[in-house]
């Protein structure tokens, strides 16, 4: 579902050839020449049959001075994701992972249905903003549910597999557009049905994050979720765990007086002190480096969408099918590298290989058998930037404390989305010098690789639960602290089991 968000712009706003009705047969010309050799703006346009039967450019005449609305769509997607990265992630940390996940599905579905009824481009852009806001929330809440509900060894695979699904959705979205050549039909099929199915399944099959319930002192729900998990796994709860849950239930739970939206926001905002992430020089550097990695991922990843000339000659559907397929080997590379080398080495390697591919591509001849090498370098660029993008979600989430994990990831994503807003206009740098956009993207990738050396690796590390642990992360004291806490819990469970026998 999230893979469909970035596919709206290139397919729904795909360009179509046009002529000035009854005035000239010259394509894509906004004026005609009169008998007196003067230029007159076309009063009416006629669109030529092409790859698509209809696009938003045709329905709303987004040509001859109105093209800006098409470019605004891509920028608007990134602005929506910026706002979602902050406000949305506050809601994720305040209200819960599961409720936001389900609500996001419904909002995305209803926004897509609205495209059918939209009479003008302004309403389309508003619905597009709402859809992108919801899909960004969906992605963040889904990743946090996987990371916080599963053991470390399984959470790694679950998060990585989300990239396979993203790439599959990306490619399927392009495939759907091949059979549904009318853009309104296409936007309905791509998102509405999957959103409704996901919302219904998650309502019954997905549990709230156990770590979030414990952090927010919702002990009754915590007990129900834990019992459900033990039953599902055919295990019996240890007497020690039962005793500890009963002690927690005796403590005061959050007041229900703050269940209104504004009351909830005000009460939770006071506890989400995001500036504590920057309280020391060390953690401030970490956050700055991770933010720059987000910037590099967004700029290079979405910048590739505006460089379709790399696959020159391919129909737009097949270009994006190939781009979607490239996500899968990218995720496999990230899986192998992160598991065997670590998050940091995998991140650095992805950016370096991506930068090398970007630098080499513009200087390869576009004729003969050289075109195969052009395709391979473009394909490898997409593979390695997809790997880096997958890795930043996991690396960023693993290093942040539980109570600020959603907001902390949102701050990094915010920086990336802001940097991506002018992306639709970077493509015009090619008018100055064709290789210039690729060189700019490559330099950004190399800078992200170099700066990543300043952040500690998180492989085989237990994520911090509070700001104090976050500030200790990466030190021997942190490892000893976590080991001591685990040993205490293990010993108590063993003693409780022995006495019960």
Short mmCIF file of C-alpha atoms in Angstrom, two decimals:
data_model
loop_
_atom_site.label_atom_id
_atom_site.label_comp_id
_atom_site.label_asym_id
_atom_site.label_seq_id
_atom_site.Cartn_x
_atom_site.Cartn_y
_atom_site.Cartn_z
CA UNK A 1 0.00 0.00 0.00
CA UNK A 2 2.74 2.46 0.92
CA UNK A 3 4.49 1.63 -2.35
CA UNK A 4 1.54 3.11 -4.25
CA UNK A 5 2.01 6.62 -2.79
CA UNK A 6 5.06 7.51 -4.87
CA UNK A 7 3.45 6.01 -7.99
CA UNK A 8 0.59 8.49 -8.16
CA UNK A 9 2.59 11.36 -9.66
CA UNK A 10 4.33 9.57 -12.57
CA UNK A 11 1.24 7.60 -13.64
CA UNK A 12 -1.80 9.77 -12.82
CA UNK A 13 0.02 12.86 -14.11
CA UNK A 14 1.68 11.14 -17.07
CA UNK A 15 2.24 13.44 -20.03
CA UNK A 16 0.05 13.18 -23.14
CA UNK A 17 0.63 14.74 -26.56
CA UNK A 18 -1.81 17.46 -27.58
CA UNK A 19 -2.58 19.80 -30.46
CA UNK A 20 -4.41 23.09 -30.77
CA UNK A 21 -7.93 22.07 -31.87
CA UNK A 22 -8.72 22.93 -35.52
CA UNK A 23 -5.79 25.33 -35.67
CA UNK A 24 -2.58 23.35 -36.16
CA UNK A 25 -1.31 19.80 -36.37
CA UNK A 26 1.95 20.56 -34.55
CA UNK A 27 2.14 18.57 -31.32
CA UNK A 28 2.60 20.09 -27.87
CA UNK A 29 2.39 23.70 -29.05
CA UNK A 30 0.40 26.18 -26.97
CA UNK A 31 -0.23 28.68 -29.76
CA UNK A 32 -0.99 28.84 -33.47
CA UNK A 33 0.16 31.19 -36.21
CA UNK A 34 -2.47 33.35 -37.90
CA UNK A 35 -2.43 34.45 -41.53
CA UNK A 36 -0.81 37.68 -40.36
CA UNK A 37 2.09 35.67 -38.84
CA UNK A 38 1.12 36.57 -35.31
CA UNK A 39 1.01 34.16 -32.39
CA UNK A 40 -2.32 33.49 -30.71
CA UNK A 41 -2.87 31.30 -27.64
CA UNK A 42 -4.92 28.18 -28.31
CA UNK A 43 -8.50 28.51 -27.07
CA UNK A 44 -8.99 24.73 -26.90
CA UNK A 45 -6.80 21.64 -26.92
CA UNK A 46 -7.23 18.14 -28.25
CA UNK A 47 -5.25 15.32 -26.63
CA UNK A 48 -3.80 12.58 -28.78
CA UNK A 49 -4.31 8.87 -28.03
CA UNK A 50 -1.23 7.42 -26.35
CA UNK A 51 -0.13 5.14 -23.55
CA UNK A 52 -3.04 6.30 -21.37
CA UNK A 53 -6.67 6.88 -22.29
CA UNK A 54 -6.91 9.68 -19.76
CA UNK A 55 -4.68 11.34 -17.18
CA UNK A 56 -5.11 14.22 -14.74
CA UNK A 57 -3.22 16.41 -17.23
CA UNK A 58 -5.91 15.79 -19.81
CA UNK A 59 -8.94 16.07 -17.50
CA UNK A 60 -7.79 19.37 -15.99
CA UNK A 61 -5.78 20.79 -18.93
CA UNK A 62 -2.49 20.83 -17.02
CA UNK A 63 -0.54 22.20 -19.98
CA UNK A 64 0.63 25.56 -21.28
CA UNK A 65 1.24 27.33 -17.99
CA UNK A 66 -0.76 24.95 -15.78
CA UNK A 67 1.96 22.27 -15.56
CA UNK A 68 2.85 23.58 -12.11
CA UNK A 69 -0.07 21.66 -10.63
CA UNK A 70 1.53 18.39 -11.68
CA UNK A 71 4.86 19.34 -10.07
CA UNK A 72 3.00 20.56 -6.97
CA UNK A 73 1.63 17.02 -6.51
CA UNK A 74 5.08 15.54 -5.89
CA UNK A 75 6.08 18.37 -3.58
CA UNK A 76 2.73 18.09 -1.79
CA UNK A 77 3.35 14.39 -1.15
CA UNK A 78 6.61 15.23 0.62
CA UNK A 79 5.02 18.12 2.56
CA UNK A 80 2.27 15.77 3.78
CA UNK A 81 4.90 13.30 4.88
CA UNK A 82 6.77 16.11 6.67
CA UNK A 83 3.70 17.00 8.71
CA UNK A 84 2.90 13.34 9.30
CA UNK A 85 6.46 12.77 10.51
CA UNK A 86 5.85 15.15 13.44
CA UNK A 87 2.13 15.35 14.23
CA UNK A 88 1.47 11.79 13.15
CA UNK A 89 4.29 10.30 15.16
CA UNK A 90 3.21 12.23 18.24
CA UNK A 91 -0.16 10.51 17.79
CA UNK A 92 1.56 7.13 17.35
CA UNK A 93 3.43 7.57 20.63
CA UNK A 94 0.41 9.04 22.43
CA UNK A 95 -2.59 7.02 21.21
CA UNK A 96 -0.90 3.76 20.25
CA UNK A 97 0.54 1.91 17.27
CA UNK A 98 -2.47 -0.24 16.40
CA UNK A 99 -5.25 2.43 16.45
CA UNK A 100 -3.21 4.73 14.21
CA UNK A 101 -2.42 1.83 11.87
CA UNK A 102 -6.12 1.03 11.39
CA UNK A 103 -7.28 4.65 11.15
CA UNK A 104 -4.61 5.35 8.53
CA UNK A 105 -5.94 2.52 6.35
CA UNK A 106 -9.46 4.00 6.40
CA UNK A 107 -8.28 7.54 5.69
CA UNK A 108 -6.19 6.38 2.71
CA UNK A 109 -9.12 4.39 1.29
CA UNK A 110 -11.61 7.25 1.65
CA UNK A 111 -9.18 9.71 0.08
CA UNK A 112 -8.81 7.47 -2.97
CA UNK A 113 -12.57 7.15 -3.32
CA UNK A 114 -12.74 10.96 -3.34
CA UNK A 115 -10.74 11.06 -6.58
CA UNK A 116 -13.80 9.76 -8.43
CA UNK A 117 -15.91 12.72 -7.32
CA UNK A 118 -13.32 15.49 -7.65
CA UNK A 119 -14.43 18.23 -10.09
CA UNK A 120 -11.17 20.21 -10.04
CA UNK A 121 -7.44 19.82 -9.56
CA UNK A 122 -7.43 21.71 -6.25
CA UNK A 123 -9.61 19.06 -4.59
CA UNK A 124 -7.43 16.32 -6.13
CA UNK A 125 -4.35 17.87 -4.53
CA UNK A 126 -6.11 18.15 -1.15
CA UNK A 127 -7.09 14.46 -1.26
CA UNK A 128 -3.57 13.61 -2.34
CA UNK A 129 -2.23 15.44 0.73
CA UNK A 130 -4.60 13.48 2.99
CA UNK A 131 -3.70 10.16 1.39
CA UNK A 132 0.06 10.71 1.73
CA UNK A 133 -0.34 11.83 5.35
CA UNK A 134 -2.22 8.61 6.14
CA UNK A 135 0.15 6.29 4.26
CA UNK A 136 3.17 7.74 6.05
CA UNK A 137 1.45 7.05 9.39
CA UNK A 138 0.65 3.55 8.19
CA UNK A 139 4.29 2.84 7.38
CA UNK A 140 5.68 4.16 10.67
CA UNK A 141 3.07 2.47 12.90
CA UNK A 142 3.49 -0.83 11.04
CA UNK A 143 7.29 -0.80 11.43
CA UNK A 144 7.02 0.00 15.14
CA UNK A 145 4.49 -2.81 15.68
CA UNK A 146 6.92 -5.26 14.09
CA UNK A 147 9.96 -3.98 16.01
CA UNK A 148 8.26 -3.85 19.42
CA UNK A 149 6.06 -6.97 19.30
CA UNK A 150 8.59 -9.46 17.97
CA UNK A 151 11.87 -10.78 19.40
CA UNK A 152 14.97 -9.04 18.03
CA UNK A 153 15.87 -11.89 15.67
CA UNK A 154 12.37 -11.95 14.13
CA UNK A 155 11.79 -8.18 14.15
CA UNK A 156 14.81 -7.82 11.89
CA UNK A 157 13.31 -10.12 9.27
CA UNK A 158 9.82 -8.63 9.61
CA UNK A 159 11.09 -5.10 9.02
CA UNK A 160 13.22 -6.24 6.11
CA UNK A 161 10.32 -8.13 4.53
CA UNK A 162 8.29 -4.90 4.48
CA UNK A 163 10.63 -3.72 1.73
CA UNK A 164 9.76 -6.79 -0.35
CA UNK A 165 6.11 -5.86 0.01
CA UNK A 166 6.85 -2.21 -0.80
CA UNK A 167 8.68 -3.20 -3.97
CA UNK A 168 5.96 -5.67 -4.89
CA UNK A 169 3.31 -2.98 -4.41
CA UNK A 170 5.41 -0.57 -6.45
CA UNK A 171 5.66 -3.02 -9.35
CA UNK A 172 2.01 -4.18 -9.10
CA UNK A 173 0.89 -0.57 -9.12
CA UNK A 174 2.64 -0.06 -12.46
CA UNK A 175 1.15 -3.34 -13.72
CA UNK A 176 -2.36 -2.24 -12.70
CA UNK A 177 -1.88 1.00 -14.63
CA UNK A 178 -1.09 -1.08 -17.73
CA UNK A 179 -4.59 -2.61 -17.66
CA UNK A 180 -6.43 0.43 -16.28
CA UNK A 181 -5.45 3.23 -18.63
CA UNK A 182 -7.92 5.73 -17.15
CA UNK A 183 -6.26 7.41 -14.19
CA UNK A 184 -9.41 7.52 -12.03
CA UNK A 185 -9.95 3.78 -12.35
CA UNK A 186 -6.30 3.18 -11.68
CA UNK A 187 -6.18 5.18 -8.41
CA UNK A 188 -9.25 3.33 -7.10
CA UNK A 189 -7.94 -0.17 -7.80
CA UNK A 190 -4.42 0.53 -6.52
CA UNK A 191 -5.38 1.48 -2.96
CA UNK A 192 -9.04 1.22 -1.93
CA UNK A 193 -9.38 -2.57 -1.88
CA UNK A 194 -5.99 -3.23 -0.18
CA UNK A 195 -6.74 -0.55 2.46
CA UNK A 196 -10.09 -2.03 3.46
CA UNK A 197 -8.67 -5.57 3.63
CA UNK A 198 -5.66 -4.46 5.70
CA UNK A 199 -7.85 -2.50 8.15
CA UNK A 200 -10.18 -5.44 8.74
CA UNK A 201 -7.41 -8.02 9.13
CA UNK A 202 -5.34 -5.86 11.49
CA UNK A 203 -8.41 -5.20 13.64
CA UNK A 204 -8.58 -8.89 14.59
CA UNK A 205 -5.08 -10.25 13.98
CA UNK A 206 -2.69 -7.50 15.12
CA UNK A 207 -1.97 -6.78 18.80
CA UNK A 208 -0.89 -3.48 20.27
CA UNK A 209 2.82 -3.09 21.02
CA UNK A 210 3.62 -4.74 24.37
CA UNK A 211 6.51 -2.36 25.00
CA UNK A 212 4.25 0.64 24.32
CA UNK A 213 1.53 -0.67 26.69
CA UNK A 214 4.12 -1.16 29.42
CA UNK A 215 5.72 2.23 28.82
CA UNK A 216 2.32 3.96 29.00
CA UNK A 217 1.34 1.98 32.15
CA UNK A 218 -1.72 0.40 30.52
CA UNK A 219 -1.36 -2.72 32.65
CA UNK A 220 -4.79 -4.27 32.07
CA UNK A 221 -4.35 -4.27 28.30
CA UNK A 222 -0.77 -5.42 28.78
CA UNK A 223 -1.98 -8.45 30.74
CA UNK A 224 -4.58 -9.38 28.12
CA UNK A 225 -2.03 -9.12 25.31
CA UNK A 226 0.60 -11.18 27.15
CA UNK A 227 -1.92 -13.93 28.00
CA UNK A 228 -3.05 -14.00 24.38
CA UNK A 229 0.53 -14.45 23.19
CA UNK A 230 1.20 -17.28 25.67
CA UNK A 231 -1.98 -19.08 24.58
CA UNK A 232 -1.08 -18.63 20.92
CA UNK A 233 2.38 -20.12 21.51
CA UNK A 234 1.01 -22.97 23.69
CA UNK A 235 3.10 -21.85 26.67
CA UNK A 236 2.31 -21.36 30.36
CA UNK A 237 3.07 -18.11 32.13
CA UNK A 238 5.64 -18.39 34.91
CA UNK A 239 4.41 -17.64 38.46
CA UNK A 240 6.94 -14.80 38.64
CA UNK A 241 5.46 -13.12 35.58
CA UNK A 242 1.92 -13.53 36.91
CA UNK A 243 2.97 -12.01 40.22
CA UNK A 244 4.73 -9.08 38.55
CA UNK A 245 1.69 -8.31 36.36
CA UNK A 246 -0.57 -8.31 39.42
CA UNK A 247 1.77 -5.86 41.15
CA UNK A 248 1.69 -3.60 38.10
CA UNK A 249 -2.11 -3.74 37.95
CA UNK A 250 -2.19 -2.46 41.50
CA UNK A 251 -0.44 0.70 40.36
CA UNK A 252 -2.35 3.71 39.11
CA UNK A 253 -3.20 3.66 35.39
CA UNK A 254 -3.53 6.84 33.28
CA UNK A 255 -6.61 8.92 33.99
CA UNK A 256 -9.50 8.61 31.57
CA UNK A 257 -10.13 12.35 31.86
CA UNK A 258 -7.68 12.95 29.04
CA UNK A 259 -9.36 10.75 26.43
CA UNK A 260 -10.54 13.66 24.26
CA UNK A 261 -8.30 14.46 21.33
CA UNK A 262 -7.04 17.83 22.58
CA UNK A 263 -6.78 16.67 26.19
CA UNK A 264 -4.82 13.63 25.08
CA UNK A 265 -2.50 15.73 22.91
CA UNK A 266 -1.81 18.24 25.70
CA UNK A 267 -1.17 15.58 28.33
CA UNK A 268 1.08 13.50 26.12
CA UNK A 269 3.02 16.42 24.64
CA UNK A 270 4.26 17.25 28.13
CA UNK A 271 5.85 13.77 28.38
CA UNK A 272 7.36 13.69 24.88
CA UNK A 273 10.45 15.81 25.50
CA UNK A 274 12.09 15.31 22.10
CA UNK A 275 14.83 17.85 22.92
CA UNK A 276 16.27 15.29 25.33
CA UNK A 277 17.47 13.41 22.25
CA UNK A 278 19.89 16.32 21.74
CA UNK A 279 20.84 16.77 25.42
CA UNK A 280 24.48 15.71 24.97
CA UNK A 281 26.96 16.48 22.21
CA UNK A 282 27.26 12.77 21.40
CA UNK A 283 23.53 12.15 20.95
CA UNK A 284 23.09 15.46 19.09
CA UNK A 285 25.70 14.30 16.55
CA UNK A 286 23.93 10.95 16.20
CA UNK A 287 20.60 12.64 15.51
CA UNK A 288 22.16 15.06 13.00
CA UNK A 289 23.89 12.24 11.11
CA UNK A 290 20.75 10.10 11.03
CA UNK A 291 18.76 13.12 9.80
CA UNK A 292 21.26 13.63 6.98
CA UNK A 293 20.98 9.96 6.06
CA UNK A 294 17.21 10.44 5.78
CA UNK A 295 17.86 13.43 3.50
CA UNK A 296 20.19 11.40 1.29
CA UNK A 297 17.75 8.49 1.05
CA UNK A 298 14.77 10.67 0.12
CA UNK A 299 16.62 12.89 -2.36
CA UNK A 300 18.35 10.06 -4.24
CA UNK A 301 15.42 7.60 -4.09
CA UNK A 302 12.74 9.97 -5.33
CA UNK A 303 15.21 11.75 -7.62
CA UNK A 304 15.43 8.52 -9.60
CA UNK A 305 11.78 8.97 -10.59
CA UNK A 306 12.71 12.06 -12.54
CA UNK A 307 15.48 10.31 -14.43
CA UNK A 308 13.45 7.95 -16.60
CA UNK A 309 15.86 8.74 -19.44
CA UNK A 310 18.18 6.20 -17.80
CA UNK A 311 15.82 3.56 -19.17
CA UNK A 312 15.25 5.45 -22.43
CA UNK A 313 13.00 3.64 -24.89
CA UNK A 314 11.07 1.68 -22.27
CA UNK A 315 7.35 2.30 -21.87
CA UNK A 316 6.52 4.02 -18.59
CA UNK A 317 4.76 0.92 -17.17
CA UNK A 318 7.78 -1.30 -17.67
CA UNK A 319 10.16 1.34 -16.31
CA UNK A 320 8.31 1.40 -13.00
CA UNK A 321 7.84 -2.38 -12.92
CA UNK A 322 11.63 -2.72 -13.19
CA UNK A 323 12.07 -0.03 -10.52
CA UNK A 324 9.73 -1.92 -8.19
CA UNK A 325 11.49 -5.23 -8.80
CA UNK A 326 14.80 -3.54 -7.91
CA UNK A 327 13.49 -3.07 -4.35
CA UNK A 328 13.65 -6.84 -3.75
CA UNK A 329 17.39 -7.42 -4.44
CA UNK A 330 17.99 -4.18 -2.51
CA UNK A 331 16.21 -5.63 0.53
CA UNK A 332 18.10 -8.92 0.14
CA UNK A 333 21.40 -7.07 0.06
CA UNK A 334 20.40 -5.10 3.14
CA UNK A 335 19.32 -8.32 4.90
CA UNK A 336 22.64 -10.04 4.27
CA UNK A 337 24.82 -7.00 4.96
CA UNK A 338 22.99 -5.87 8.12
CA UNK A 339 22.91 -9.37 9.59
CA UNK A 340 26.53 -10.25 8.84
CA UNK A 341 28.31 -6.90 8.81
CA UNK A 342 26.08 -4.72 10.99
CA UNK A 343 23.67 -1.84 10.37
CA UNK A 344 26.38 0.79 10.02
CA UNK A 345 28.67 -1.09 7.56
CA UNK A 346 25.61 -2.05 5.48
CA UNK A 347 24.46 1.57 5.39
CA UNK A 348 27.87 2.89 4.37
CA UNK A 349 28.33 0.21 1.68
CA UNK A 350 24.88 0.92 0.21
CA UNK A 351 25.57 4.63 -0.15
CA UNK A 352 29.06 4.15 -1.63
CA UNK A 353 27.85 1.64 -4.24
CA UNK A 354 24.86 3.85 -5.04
CA UNK A 355 27.13 6.89 -5.52
CA UNK A 356 29.49 4.97 -7.81
CA UNK A 357 26.58 3.80 -9.96
CA UNK A 358 25.23 7.35 -10.20
CA UNK A 359 28.61 8.80 -11.19
CA UNK A 360 29.26 6.24 -13.92
CA UNK A 361 25.83 6.26 -15.56
CA UNK A 362 25.83 9.69 -17.33
CA UNK A 363 29.18 9.07 -19.01
CA UNK A 364 28.28 5.74 -20.67
CA UNK A 365 27.43 6.00 -24.41
CA UNK A 366 23.74 5.62 -25.26
CA UNK A 367 24.22 3.56 -28.42
CA UNK A 368 24.86 -0.04 -29.39
CA UNK A 369 25.51 -2.58 -26.69
CA UNK A 370 26.50 0.18 -24.29
CA UNK A 371 22.79 0.71 -23.58
CA UNK A 372 22.79 -2.58 -21.62
CA UNK A 373 25.41 -1.16 -19.29
CA UNK A 374 23.31 2.00 -18.92
CA UNK A 375 20.35 -0.10 -17.79
CA UNK A 376 22.50 -2.11 -15.38
CA UNK A 377 23.95 0.97 -13.68
CA UNK A 378 20.49 2.52 -13.32
CA UNK A 379 19.15 -0.76 -11.94
CA UNK A 380 22.03 -1.05 -9.46
CA UNK A 381 21.49 2.56 -8.33
CA UNK A 382 17.90 1.72 -7.43
CA UNK A 383 19.00 -1.49 -5.68
CA UNK A 384 21.52 0.22 -3.41
CA UNK A 385 19.44 3.29 -2.54
CA UNK A 386 16.55 0.94 -1.69
CA UNK A 387 18.92 -0.98 0.59
CA UNK A 388 20.00 2.25 2.31
CA UNK A 389 16.38 3.35 2.70
CA UNK A 390 15.41 0.02 4.27
CA UNK A 391 18.39 0.16 6.60
CA UNK A 392 17.74 3.69 7.89
CA UNK A 393 14.30 2.68 9.20
CA UNK A 394 15.76 -0.18 11.23
CA UNK A 395 18.96 1.54 12.35
CA UNK A 396 17.12 4.70 13.41
CA UNK A 397 14.40 2.76 15.26
CA UNK A 398 16.84 0.46 17.09
CA UNK A 399 18.97 3.27 18.49
CA UNK A 400 16.11 5.45 19.82
CA UNK A 401 14.43 5.00 23.25
CA UNK A 402 10.96 3.42 23.34
CA UNK A 403 9.08 6.47 24.62
CA UNK A 404 10.51 8.71 21.86
CA UNK A 405 10.99 6.19 19.09
CA UNK A 406 8.07 7.27 16.90
CA UNK A 407 8.77 10.98 17.34
CA UNK A 408 12.52 10.51 16.89
CA UNK A 409 12.05 8.67 13.62
CA UNK A 410 9.56 11.33 12.59
CA UNK A 411 12.15 14.09 13.10
CA UNK A 412 14.62 12.30 10.83
CA UNK A 413 11.98 11.62 8.21
CA UNK A 414 10.87 15.26 8.43
CA UNK A 415 14.33 16.45 7.44
CA UNK A 416 14.34 14.08 4.47
CA UNK A 417 10.91 15.13 3.22
CA UNK A 418 11.72 18.84 3.52
CA UNK A 419 14.89 18.31 1.49
CA UNK A 420 12.84 16.42 -1.11
CA UNK A 421 10.26 19.17 -1.70
CA UNK A 422 12.27 20.90 -4.50
CA UNK A 423 13.03 17.55 -6.19
CA UNK A 424 10.62 18.07 -9.14
CA UNK A 425 12.72 21.07 -10.15
CA UNK A 426 16.17 19.49 -9.78
CA UNK A 427 15.62 17.69 -13.07
CA UNK A 428 16.00 21.07 -14.81
CA UNK A 429 19.70 21.08 -13.85
CA UNK A 430 20.18 18.72 -16.79
CA UNK A 431 19.49 21.66 -19.11
CA UNK A 432 22.76 23.20 -17.87
CA UNK A 433 24.73 19.95 -18.11
CA UNK A 434 23.16 16.52 -18.56
CA UNK A 435 25.27 14.66 -15.92
CA UNK A 436 24.75 17.41 -13.27
CA UNK A 437 21.71 15.87 -11.44
CA UNK A 438 23.47 12.49 -11.17
CA UNK A 439 26.65 14.12 -9.84
CA UNK A 440 24.67 16.05 -7.21
CA UNK A 441 22.91 12.87 -6.05
CA UNK A 442 26.23 10.95 -5.97
CA UNK A 443 27.94 13.58 -3.81
CA UNK A 444 25.02 13.49 -1.36
CA UNK A 445 25.30 9.68 -1.16
CA UNK A 446 29.06 9.82 -0.49
CA UNK A 447 28.57 12.49 2.21
CA UNK A 448 25.92 10.32 3.92
CA UNK A 449 28.30 7.32 3.85
CA UNK A 450 31.14 9.31 5.43
CA UNK A 451 29.01 10.89 8.17
CA UNK A 452 27.54 7.50 9.15
CA UNK A 453 30.90 6.59 10.70
CA UNK A 454 29.96 8.78 13.69
CA UNK A 455 26.92 6.70 14.77
CA UNK A 456 27.29 3.40 16.70
CA UNK A 457 26.12 0.11 15.25
CA UNK A 458 23.02 -1.57 16.73
CA UNK A 459 23.50 -5.16 15.59
CA UNK A 460 22.85 -7.65 18.43
CA UNK A 461 22.05 -4.78 20.80
CA UNK A 462 18.88 -4.39 22.88
CA UNK A 463 17.18 -1.08 22.10
CA UNK A 464 17.14 1.53 24.90
CA UNK A 465 13.90 2.03 26.83
CA UNK A 466 14.46 5.55 28.15
CA UNK A 467 16.56 8.65 27.54
CA UNK A 468 19.18 7.65 30.13
CA UNK A 469 19.85 4.36 28.34
CA UNK A 470 19.91 6.19 25.00
CA UNK A 471 22.70 8.46 26.25
CA UNK A 472 24.63 5.40 27.47
CA UNK A 473 24.13 3.45 24.22
CA UNK A 474 27.26 2.15 22.55
CA UNK A 475 29.30 1.99 25.78
CA UNK A 476 30.38 -0.96 27.91
CA UNK A 477 28.28 0.41 30.78
CA UNK A 478 25.16 0.12 28.62
CA UNK A 479 25.90 -3.50 27.75
CA UNK A 480 26.50 -4.35 31.41
CA UNK A 481 23.31 -2.57 32.49
CA UNK A 482 21.15 -4.49 30.02
CA UNK A 483 22.85 -7.78 30.87
CA UNK A 484 22.31 -7.27 34.61
CA UNK A 485 18.61 -6.51 34.12
CA UNK A 486 18.12 -9.57 31.93
CA UNK A 487 19.98 -11.77 34.42
CA UNK A 488 17.82 -10.53 37.31
CA UNK A 489 14.61 -11.29 35.41
CA UNK A 490 15.91 -14.69 34.30
CA UNK A 491 16.97 -15.65 37.84
CA UNK A 492 13.62 -14.61 39.29
CA UNK A 493 11.77 -16.63 36.64
CA UNK A 494 13.99 -19.68 37.35
CA UNK A 495 13.54 -19.37 41.13
CA UNK A 496 9.79 -18.99 40.73
CA UNK A 497 9.60 -22.07 38.51
CA UNK A 498 11.69 -24.15 40.95
CA UNK A 499 9.50 -23.19 43.95
CA UNK A 500 6.38 -23.97 41.95
CA UNK A 501 7.71 -27.46 41.19
#
